[in-house]
Tab-separated table of C-alpha atoms and ligand atoms in Angstrom:
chain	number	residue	atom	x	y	z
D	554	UNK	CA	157.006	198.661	33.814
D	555	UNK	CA	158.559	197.491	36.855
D	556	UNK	CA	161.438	195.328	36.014
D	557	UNK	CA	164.233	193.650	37.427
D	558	UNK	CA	167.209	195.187	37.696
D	559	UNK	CA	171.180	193.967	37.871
D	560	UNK	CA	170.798	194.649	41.409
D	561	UNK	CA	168.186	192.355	41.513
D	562	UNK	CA	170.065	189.560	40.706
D	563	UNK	CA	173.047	187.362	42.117
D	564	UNK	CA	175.915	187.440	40.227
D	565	UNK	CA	178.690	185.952	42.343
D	566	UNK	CA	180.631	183.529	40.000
D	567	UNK	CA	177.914	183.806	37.483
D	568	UNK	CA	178.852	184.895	33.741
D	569	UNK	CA	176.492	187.578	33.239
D	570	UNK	CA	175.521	188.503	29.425
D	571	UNK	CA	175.548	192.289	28.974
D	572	UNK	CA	174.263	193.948	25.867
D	573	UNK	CA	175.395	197.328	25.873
D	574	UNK	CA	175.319	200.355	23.322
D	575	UNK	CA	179.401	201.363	23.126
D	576	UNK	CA	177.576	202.535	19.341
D	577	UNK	CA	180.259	205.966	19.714
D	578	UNK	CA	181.520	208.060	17.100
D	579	UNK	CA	185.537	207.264	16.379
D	580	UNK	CA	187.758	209.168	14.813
D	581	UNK	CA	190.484	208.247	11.384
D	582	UNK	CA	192.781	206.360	14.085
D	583	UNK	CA	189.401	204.838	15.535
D	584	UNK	CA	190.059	206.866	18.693
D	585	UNK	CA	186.926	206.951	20.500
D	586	UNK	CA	186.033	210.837	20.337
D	587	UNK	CA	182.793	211.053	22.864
D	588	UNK	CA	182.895	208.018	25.726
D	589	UNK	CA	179.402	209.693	27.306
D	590	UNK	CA	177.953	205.763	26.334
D	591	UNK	CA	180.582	203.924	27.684
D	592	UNK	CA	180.567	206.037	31.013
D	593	UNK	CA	177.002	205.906	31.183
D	594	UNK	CA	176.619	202.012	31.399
D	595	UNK	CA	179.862	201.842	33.980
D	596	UNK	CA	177.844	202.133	37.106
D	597	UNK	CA	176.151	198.466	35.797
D	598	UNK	CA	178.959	197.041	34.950
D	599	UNK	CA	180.905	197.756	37.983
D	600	UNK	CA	177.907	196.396	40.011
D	601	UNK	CA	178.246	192.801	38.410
D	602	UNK	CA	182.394	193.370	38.773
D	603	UNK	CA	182.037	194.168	42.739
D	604	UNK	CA	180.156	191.747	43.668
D	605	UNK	CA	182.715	188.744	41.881
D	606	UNK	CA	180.084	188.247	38.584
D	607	UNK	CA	182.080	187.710	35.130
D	608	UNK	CA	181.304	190.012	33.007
D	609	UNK	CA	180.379	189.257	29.241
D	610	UNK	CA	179.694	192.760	27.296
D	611	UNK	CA	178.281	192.758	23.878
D	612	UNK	CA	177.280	195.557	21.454
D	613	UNK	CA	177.078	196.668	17.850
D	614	UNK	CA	179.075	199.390	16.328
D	615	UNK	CA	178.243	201.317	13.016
D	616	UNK	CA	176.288	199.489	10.180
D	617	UNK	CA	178.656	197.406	8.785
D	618	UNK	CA	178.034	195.580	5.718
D	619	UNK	CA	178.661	192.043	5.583
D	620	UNK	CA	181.774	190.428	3.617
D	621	UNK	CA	183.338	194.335	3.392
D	622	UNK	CA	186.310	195.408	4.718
D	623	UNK	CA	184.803	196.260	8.207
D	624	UNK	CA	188.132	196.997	10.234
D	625	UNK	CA	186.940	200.568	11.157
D	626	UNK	CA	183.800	199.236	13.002
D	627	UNK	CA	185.821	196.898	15.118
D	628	UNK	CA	184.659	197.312	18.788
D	629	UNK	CA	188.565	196.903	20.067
D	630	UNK	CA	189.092	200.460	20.519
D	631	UNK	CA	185.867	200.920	22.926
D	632	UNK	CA	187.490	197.883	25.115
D	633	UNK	CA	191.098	199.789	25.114
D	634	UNK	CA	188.707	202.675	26.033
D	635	UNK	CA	186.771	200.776	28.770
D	636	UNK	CA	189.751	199.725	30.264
D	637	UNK	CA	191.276	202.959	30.896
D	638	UNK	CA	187.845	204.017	32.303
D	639	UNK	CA	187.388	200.956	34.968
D	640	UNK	CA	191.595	201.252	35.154
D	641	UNK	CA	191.470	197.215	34.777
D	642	UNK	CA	192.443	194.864	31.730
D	643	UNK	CA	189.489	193.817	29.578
D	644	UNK	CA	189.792	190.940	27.010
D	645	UNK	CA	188.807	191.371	23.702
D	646	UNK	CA	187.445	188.598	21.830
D	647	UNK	CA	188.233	188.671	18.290
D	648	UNK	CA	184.319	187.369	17.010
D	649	UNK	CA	181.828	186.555	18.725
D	650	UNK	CA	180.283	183.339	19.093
D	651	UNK	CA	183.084	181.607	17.462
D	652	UNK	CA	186.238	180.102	19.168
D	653	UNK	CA	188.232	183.274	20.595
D	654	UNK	CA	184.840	184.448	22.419
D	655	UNK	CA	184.220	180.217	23.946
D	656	UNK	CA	188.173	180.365	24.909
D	657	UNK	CA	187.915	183.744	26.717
D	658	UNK	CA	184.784	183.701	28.145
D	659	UNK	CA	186.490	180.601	29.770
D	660	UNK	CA	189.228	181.974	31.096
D	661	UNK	CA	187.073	184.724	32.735
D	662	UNK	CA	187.702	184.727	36.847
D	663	UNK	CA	185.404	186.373	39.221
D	664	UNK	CA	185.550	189.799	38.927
D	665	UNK	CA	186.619	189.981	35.439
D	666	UNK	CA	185.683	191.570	32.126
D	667	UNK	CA	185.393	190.755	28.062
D	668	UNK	CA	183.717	192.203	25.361
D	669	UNK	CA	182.726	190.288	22.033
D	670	UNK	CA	183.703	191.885	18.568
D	671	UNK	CA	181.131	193.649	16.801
D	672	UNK	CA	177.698	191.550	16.775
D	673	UNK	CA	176.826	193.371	13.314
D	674	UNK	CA	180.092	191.093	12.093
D	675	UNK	CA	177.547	188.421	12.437
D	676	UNK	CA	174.715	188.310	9.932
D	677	UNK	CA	172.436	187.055	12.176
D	678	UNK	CA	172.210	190.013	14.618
D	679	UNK	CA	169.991	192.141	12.462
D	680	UNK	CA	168.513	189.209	11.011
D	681	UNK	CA	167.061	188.319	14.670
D	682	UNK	CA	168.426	185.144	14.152
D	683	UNK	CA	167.656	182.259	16.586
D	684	UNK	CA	170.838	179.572	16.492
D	685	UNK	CA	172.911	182.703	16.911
D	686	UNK	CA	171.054	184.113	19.718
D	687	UNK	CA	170.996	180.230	21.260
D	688	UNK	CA	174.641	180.201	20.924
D	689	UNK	CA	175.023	183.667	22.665
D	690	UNK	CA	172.360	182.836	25.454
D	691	UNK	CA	173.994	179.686	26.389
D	692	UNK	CA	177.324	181.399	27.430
D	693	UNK	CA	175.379	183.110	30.169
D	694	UNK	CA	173.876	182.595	33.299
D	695	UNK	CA	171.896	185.977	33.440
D	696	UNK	CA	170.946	188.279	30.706
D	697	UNK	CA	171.117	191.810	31.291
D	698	UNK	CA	170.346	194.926	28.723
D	699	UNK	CA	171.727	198.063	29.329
D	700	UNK	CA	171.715	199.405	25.951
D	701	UNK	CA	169.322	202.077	26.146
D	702	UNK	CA	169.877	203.525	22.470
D	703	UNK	CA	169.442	200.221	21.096
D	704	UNK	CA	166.221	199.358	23.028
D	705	UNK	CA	164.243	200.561	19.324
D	706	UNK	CA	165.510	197.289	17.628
D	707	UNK	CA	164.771	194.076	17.480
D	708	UNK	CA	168.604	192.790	16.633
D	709	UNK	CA	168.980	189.253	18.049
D	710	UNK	CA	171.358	190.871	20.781
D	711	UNK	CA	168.140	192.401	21.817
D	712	UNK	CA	165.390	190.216	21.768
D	713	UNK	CA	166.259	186.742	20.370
D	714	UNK	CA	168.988	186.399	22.971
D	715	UNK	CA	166.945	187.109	26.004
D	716	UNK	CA	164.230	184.617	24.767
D	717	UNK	CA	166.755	182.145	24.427
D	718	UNK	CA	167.407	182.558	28.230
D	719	UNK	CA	164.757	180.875	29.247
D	720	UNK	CA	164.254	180.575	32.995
D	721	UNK	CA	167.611	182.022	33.444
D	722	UNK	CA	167.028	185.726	34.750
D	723	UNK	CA	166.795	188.417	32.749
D	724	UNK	CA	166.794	192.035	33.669
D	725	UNK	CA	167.728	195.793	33.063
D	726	UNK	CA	170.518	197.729	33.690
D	727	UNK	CA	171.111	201.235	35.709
D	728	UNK	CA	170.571	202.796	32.353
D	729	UNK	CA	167.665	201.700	30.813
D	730	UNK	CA	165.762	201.903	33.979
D	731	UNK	CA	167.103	205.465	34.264
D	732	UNK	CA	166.459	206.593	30.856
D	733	UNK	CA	162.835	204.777	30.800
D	734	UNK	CA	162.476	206.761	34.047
D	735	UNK	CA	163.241	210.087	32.777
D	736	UNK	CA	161.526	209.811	29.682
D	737	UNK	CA	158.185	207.995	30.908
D	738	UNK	CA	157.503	210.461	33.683
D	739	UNK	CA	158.032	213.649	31.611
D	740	UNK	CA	155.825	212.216	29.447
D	741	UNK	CA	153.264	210.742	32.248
D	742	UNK	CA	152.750	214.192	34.693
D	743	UNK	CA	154.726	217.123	32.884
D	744	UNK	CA	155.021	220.546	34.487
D	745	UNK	CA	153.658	222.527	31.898
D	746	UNK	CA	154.276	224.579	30.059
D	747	UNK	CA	155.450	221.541	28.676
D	748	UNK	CA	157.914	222.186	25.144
D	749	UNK	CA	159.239	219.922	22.457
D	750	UNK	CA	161.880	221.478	20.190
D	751	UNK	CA	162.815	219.023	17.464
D	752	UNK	CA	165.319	219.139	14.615
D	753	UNK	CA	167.794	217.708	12.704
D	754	UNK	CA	168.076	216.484	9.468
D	755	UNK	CA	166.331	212.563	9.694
D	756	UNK	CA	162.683	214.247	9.041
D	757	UNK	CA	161.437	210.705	8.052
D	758	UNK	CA	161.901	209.423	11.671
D	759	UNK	CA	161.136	212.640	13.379
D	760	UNK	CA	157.300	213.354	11.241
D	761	UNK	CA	155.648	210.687	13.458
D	762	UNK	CA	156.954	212.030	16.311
D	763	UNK	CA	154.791	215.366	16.199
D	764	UNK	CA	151.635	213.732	16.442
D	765	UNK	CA	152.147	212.438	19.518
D	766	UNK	CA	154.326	215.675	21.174
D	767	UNK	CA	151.211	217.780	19.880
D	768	UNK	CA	148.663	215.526	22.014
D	769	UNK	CA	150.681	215.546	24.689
D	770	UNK	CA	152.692	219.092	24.833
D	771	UNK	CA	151.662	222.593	24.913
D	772	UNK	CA	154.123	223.514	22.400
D	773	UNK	CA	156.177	222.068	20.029
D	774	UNK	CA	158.736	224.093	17.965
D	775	UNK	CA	160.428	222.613	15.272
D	776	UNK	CA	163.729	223.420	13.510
D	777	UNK	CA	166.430	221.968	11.156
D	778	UNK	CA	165.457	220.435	7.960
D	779	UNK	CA	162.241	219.663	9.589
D	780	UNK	CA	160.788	223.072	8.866
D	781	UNK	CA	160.928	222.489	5.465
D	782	UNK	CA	158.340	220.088	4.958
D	783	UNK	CA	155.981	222.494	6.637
D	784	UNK	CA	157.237	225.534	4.307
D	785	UNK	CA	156.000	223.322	0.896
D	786	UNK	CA	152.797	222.695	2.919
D	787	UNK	CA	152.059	226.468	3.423
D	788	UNK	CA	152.901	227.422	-0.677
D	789	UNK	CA	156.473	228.148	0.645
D	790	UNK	CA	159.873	228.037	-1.054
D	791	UNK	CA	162.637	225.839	-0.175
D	792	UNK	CA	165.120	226.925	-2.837
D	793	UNK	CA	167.793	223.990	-3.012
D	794	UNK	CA	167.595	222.950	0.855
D	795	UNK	CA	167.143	219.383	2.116
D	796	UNK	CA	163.694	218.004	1.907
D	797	UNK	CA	161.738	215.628	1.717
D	798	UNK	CA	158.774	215.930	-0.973
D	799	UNK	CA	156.546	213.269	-0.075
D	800	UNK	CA	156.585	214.054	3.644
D	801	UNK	CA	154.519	217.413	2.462
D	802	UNK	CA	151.355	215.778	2.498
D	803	UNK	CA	151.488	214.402	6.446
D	804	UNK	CA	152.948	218.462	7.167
D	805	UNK	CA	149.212	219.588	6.295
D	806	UNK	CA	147.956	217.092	8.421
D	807	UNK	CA	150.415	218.426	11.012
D	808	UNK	CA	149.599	221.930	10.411
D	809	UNK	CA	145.730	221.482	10.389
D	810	UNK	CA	145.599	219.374	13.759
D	811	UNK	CA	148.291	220.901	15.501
D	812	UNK	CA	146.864	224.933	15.123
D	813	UNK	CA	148.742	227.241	17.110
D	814	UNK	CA	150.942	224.567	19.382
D	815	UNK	CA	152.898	224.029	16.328
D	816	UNK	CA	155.162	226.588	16.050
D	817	UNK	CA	157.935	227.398	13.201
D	818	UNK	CA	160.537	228.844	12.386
D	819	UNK	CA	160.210	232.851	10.695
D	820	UNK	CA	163.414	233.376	9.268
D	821	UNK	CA	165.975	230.953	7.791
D	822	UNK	CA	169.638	231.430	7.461
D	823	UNK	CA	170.653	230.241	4.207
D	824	UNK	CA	174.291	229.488	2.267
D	825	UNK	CA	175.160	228.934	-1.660
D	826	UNK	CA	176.532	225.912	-0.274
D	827	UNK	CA	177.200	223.896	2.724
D	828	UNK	CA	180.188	225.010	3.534
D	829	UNK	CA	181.677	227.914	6.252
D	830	UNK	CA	182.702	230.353	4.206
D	831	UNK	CA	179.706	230.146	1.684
D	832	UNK	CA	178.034	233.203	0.898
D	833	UNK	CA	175.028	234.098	3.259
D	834	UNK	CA	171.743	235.469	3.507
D	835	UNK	CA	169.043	235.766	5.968
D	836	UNK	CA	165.440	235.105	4.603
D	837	UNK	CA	162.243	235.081	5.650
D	838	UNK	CA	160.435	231.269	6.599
D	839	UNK	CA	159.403	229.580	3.108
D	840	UNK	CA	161.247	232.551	0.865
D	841	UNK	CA	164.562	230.843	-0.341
D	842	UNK	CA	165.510	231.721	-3.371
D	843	UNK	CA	166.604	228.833	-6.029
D	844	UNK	CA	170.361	228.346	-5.576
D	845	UNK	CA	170.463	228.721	-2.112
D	846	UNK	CA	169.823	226.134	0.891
D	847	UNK	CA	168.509	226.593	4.010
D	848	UNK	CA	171.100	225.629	6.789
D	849	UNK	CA	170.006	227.230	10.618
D	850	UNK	CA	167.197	228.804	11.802
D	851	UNK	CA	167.458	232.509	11.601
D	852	UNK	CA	167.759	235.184	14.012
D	853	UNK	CA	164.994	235.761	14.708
D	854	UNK	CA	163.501	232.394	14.701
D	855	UNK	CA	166.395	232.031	17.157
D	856	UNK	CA	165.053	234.673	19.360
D	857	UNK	CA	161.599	233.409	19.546
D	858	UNK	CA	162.888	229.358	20.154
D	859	UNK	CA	164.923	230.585	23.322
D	860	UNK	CA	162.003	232.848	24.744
D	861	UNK	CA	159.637	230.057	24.317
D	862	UNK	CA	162.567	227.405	25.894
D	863	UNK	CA	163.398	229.901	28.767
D	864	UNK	CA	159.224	229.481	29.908
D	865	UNK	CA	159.311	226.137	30.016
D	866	UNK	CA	158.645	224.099	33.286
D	867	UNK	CA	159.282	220.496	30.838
D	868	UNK	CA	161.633	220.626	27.822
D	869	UNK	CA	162.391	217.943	25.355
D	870	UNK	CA	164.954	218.744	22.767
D	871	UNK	CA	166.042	216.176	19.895
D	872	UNK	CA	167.576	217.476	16.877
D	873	UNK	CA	170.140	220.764	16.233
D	874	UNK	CA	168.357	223.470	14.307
D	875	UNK	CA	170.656	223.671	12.130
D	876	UNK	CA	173.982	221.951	10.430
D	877	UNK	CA	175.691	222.862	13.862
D	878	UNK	CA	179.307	221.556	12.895
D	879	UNK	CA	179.718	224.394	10.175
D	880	UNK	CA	179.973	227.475	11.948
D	881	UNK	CA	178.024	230.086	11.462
D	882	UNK	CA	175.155	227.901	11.105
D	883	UNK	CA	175.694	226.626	14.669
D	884	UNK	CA	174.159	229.882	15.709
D	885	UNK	CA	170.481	228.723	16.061
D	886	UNK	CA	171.299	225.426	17.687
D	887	UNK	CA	173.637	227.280	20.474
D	888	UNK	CA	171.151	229.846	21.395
D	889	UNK	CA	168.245	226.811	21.888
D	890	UNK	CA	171.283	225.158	24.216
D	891	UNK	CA	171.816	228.596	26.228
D	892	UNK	CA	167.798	228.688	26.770
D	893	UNK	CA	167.551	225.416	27.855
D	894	UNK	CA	170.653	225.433	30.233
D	895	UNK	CA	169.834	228.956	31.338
D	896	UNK	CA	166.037	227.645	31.872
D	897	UNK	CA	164.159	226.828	35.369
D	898	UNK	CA	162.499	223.585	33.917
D	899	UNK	CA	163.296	219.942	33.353
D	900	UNK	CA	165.574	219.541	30.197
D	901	UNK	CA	165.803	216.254	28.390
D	902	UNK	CA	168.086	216.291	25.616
D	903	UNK	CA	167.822	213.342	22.906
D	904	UNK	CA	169.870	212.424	20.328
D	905	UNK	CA	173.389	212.499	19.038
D	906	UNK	CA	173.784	216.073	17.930
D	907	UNK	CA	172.175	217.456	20.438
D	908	UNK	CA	173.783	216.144	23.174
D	909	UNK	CA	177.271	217.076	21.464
D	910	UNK	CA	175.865	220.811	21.514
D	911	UNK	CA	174.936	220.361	24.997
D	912	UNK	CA	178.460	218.627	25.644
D	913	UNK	CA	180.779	221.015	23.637
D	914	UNK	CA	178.773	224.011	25.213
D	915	UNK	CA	179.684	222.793	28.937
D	916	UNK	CA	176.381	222.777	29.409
D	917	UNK	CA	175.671	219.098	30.304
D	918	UNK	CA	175.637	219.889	34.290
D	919	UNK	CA	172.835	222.666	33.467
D	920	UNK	CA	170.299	220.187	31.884
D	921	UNK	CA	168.378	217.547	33.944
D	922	UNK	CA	169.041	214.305	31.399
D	923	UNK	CA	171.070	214.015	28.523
D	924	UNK	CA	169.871	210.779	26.981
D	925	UNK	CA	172.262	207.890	25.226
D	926	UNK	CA	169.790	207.243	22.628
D	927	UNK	CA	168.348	209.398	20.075
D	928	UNK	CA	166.338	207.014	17.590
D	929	UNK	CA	165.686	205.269	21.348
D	930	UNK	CA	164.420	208.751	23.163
D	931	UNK	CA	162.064	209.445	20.204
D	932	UNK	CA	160.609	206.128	20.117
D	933	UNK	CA	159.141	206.774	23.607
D	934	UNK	CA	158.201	210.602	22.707
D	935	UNK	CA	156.139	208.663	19.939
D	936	UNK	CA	154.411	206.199	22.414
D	937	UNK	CA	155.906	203.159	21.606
D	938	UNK	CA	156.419	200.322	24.131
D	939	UNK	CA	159.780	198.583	23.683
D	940	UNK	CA	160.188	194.752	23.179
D	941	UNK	CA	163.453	194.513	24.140
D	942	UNK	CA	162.259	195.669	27.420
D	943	UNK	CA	158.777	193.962	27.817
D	944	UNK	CA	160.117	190.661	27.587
D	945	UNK	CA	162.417	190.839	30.802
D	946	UNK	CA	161.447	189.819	34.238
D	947	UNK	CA	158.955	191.634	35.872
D	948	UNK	CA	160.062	192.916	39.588
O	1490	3PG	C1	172.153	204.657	17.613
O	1490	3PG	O1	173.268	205.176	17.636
O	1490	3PG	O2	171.158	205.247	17.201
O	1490	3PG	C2	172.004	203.269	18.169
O	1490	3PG	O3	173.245	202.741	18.547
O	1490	3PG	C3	171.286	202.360	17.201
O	1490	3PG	O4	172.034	202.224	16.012
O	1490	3PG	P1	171.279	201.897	14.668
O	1490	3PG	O5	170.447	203.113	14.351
O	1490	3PG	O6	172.362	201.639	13.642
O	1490	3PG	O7	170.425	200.679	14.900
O	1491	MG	MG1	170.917	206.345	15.172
């Protein structure tokens, strides 16, 4: 998958077309509360900047629903936010194919910077639309996409828009080539033992996954709401925990073809509710008792995941073991995050929560790449090929 990069292109008085993924958590005063995305596509937009290239940036933010009140998923904040980062003024257009984006985009001198309001404003972003992606397209002289944790969808920003490039170059950024990079080769010619450790709560997305990680891995541990699944499979006991039922026939299938490389969790730490200061108990896997939810992976479990982590030559980690924001039930996820930081091996850490852990922890120098995308990241673990990608020019 050789493509073109920015780098590859001459941007010089050109208006170059970026779609990036500023997709970051805000807080009630839509302060932007984690900036890793918005730092992580800077080095590509400063290469377009440099060189005298105007700089269009476009992303999504949120899934806002159309003809709401959508003021929180404005993208204004992540341009105030941008702009302290490259210390220069960015515009802000107030839509974005309409008049404010034409007038700015206009006004934009060599060297300079705008970003469009929220494409998801638009109805025909996630509709793939074509006269909206012709309308974005035509703004641009180059197309670039350096939205690595959007690369899984086929939004118009993504794929439609390219298309309607044309002839006119298209190409990835620092970022995707990076990420792509990372994830391809760990995939392509691990150092073995080669783990997986997946978790979190979205067991739907993450089911598929295993397949794959168990052809390709020599373990693969699993955590989080994903264990439960597995417990219902083996005659097990999930008491009131998160699960979901009909994912309990594909477990078996799991189970059955993945033997002993499919390793999970022996104890679960469990709450009355999902609160802190719920009451407590540890149990053993596939034992919790009616009433009671499982809500980290327990000691022990714990003790096992970090021995296993701590071995590894290749680790891939998407998914906290645990509901990590509610204290004590962060346990399991932080002593996965100690192995893996502590650990000799490659670490690639996937995924929003994750990556927080591995942020809040001050671990983020210890591991080798914490990726921007987490449905993105487990899309390649899976196999897939991305679209958005495919269709830009080859190198
Ligand atoms: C993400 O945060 O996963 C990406 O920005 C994609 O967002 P989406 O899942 O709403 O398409
Ligand atoms: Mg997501």
């Amino acid at each position: 998958m050789a493509k073109k990069t920015i780098e590859d292109v001459e941007v010089a008085g050109k208006i170059v077309l970026m779609r990036v993924d500023f997709n970051v958590p805000l807080d009630g005063q839509c302060k932007v509360t984690d900036d890793q995305r918005i730092r992580m596509a800077l080095p590509s937009i400063e290469s377009v900047l440099k060189r005298g290239g105007r700089l269009i940036l476009m992303s999504h933010l949120g899934r806002p629903t159309i003809g709401e009140d959508n003021a929180r998923f404005s993208l204004k904040p992540v341009a105030v936010r941008l702009g302290e980062l490259l210390a220069m003024e960015v515009a802000f257009a107030t839509d974005t194919v309409g008049d404010d984006a034409g007038a700015k985009a206009g006004c934009l001198a060599d060297g300079g910077v705008m970003m469009l309001e929220n494409l998801r404003f638009n109805p025909g972003e996630k509709k793939g639309d074509a006269e909206f992606a012709r309308t974005l397209a035509e703004m641009a002289d180059v197309y670039c996409n350096n939205a690595f944790g959007t690369c899984h969808r086929a939004d118009a920003s993504m794929v439609a828009v390219p298309r309607a490039m044309g002839n006119k170059p298209k190409v990835v950024g620092f970022l995707v080539a990076k990420e792509i990079k990372y994830l391809t080769d760990a995939i392509a010619d691990p150092r073995r033992p080669f783990v997986a450790i997946l978790g979190g709560a979205k067991v739907s997305d993450k089911i598929p996954v295993i397949s794959n990680l168990l052809r390709i891995c020599d373990k693969v541990l699993i955590g989080g709401a994903m264990a439960y699944p597995f417990s219902l499979a083996t005659g097990g006991k999930v008491g009131d925990s998160l699960v979901e039922p009909d994912k309990v026939g594909l477990a078996k299938e799991l189970l059955e073809a993945g033997g002993d490389k499919l390793v999970l969790p022996v104890d679960t730490h469990c709450g009355d509710a999902k609160t802190g200061d719920c009451n407590k108990q540890v149990v053993e896997a596939g034992k919790i008792p009616d009433g009671w939810q499982g809500l980290d992976i327990g000691p022990r479990t714990a003790k096992l995941y970090a021995e296993v982590a701590g071995n590894a030559n290749t680790i891939v980690w998407n998914g906290p073991m645990g509901v990590f924001e509610i204290p004590p039930f962060d346990e399991g996820t932080k002593a996965v995050a100690q192995a893996i930081a502590d650990g000799r091996g490659i670490s690639i850490i996937g995924g929003g929560d994750s990556a927080a852990a591995i942020g809040q922890l001050g671990f983020a120098e210890r591991v080798s790449h914490v990726s921007t995308g987490g449905g993105a990241s487990l899309a390649m673990l899976e196999g897939r090929t991305f679209e958005a990608v495919e269709l830009l020019d080859d190198k």
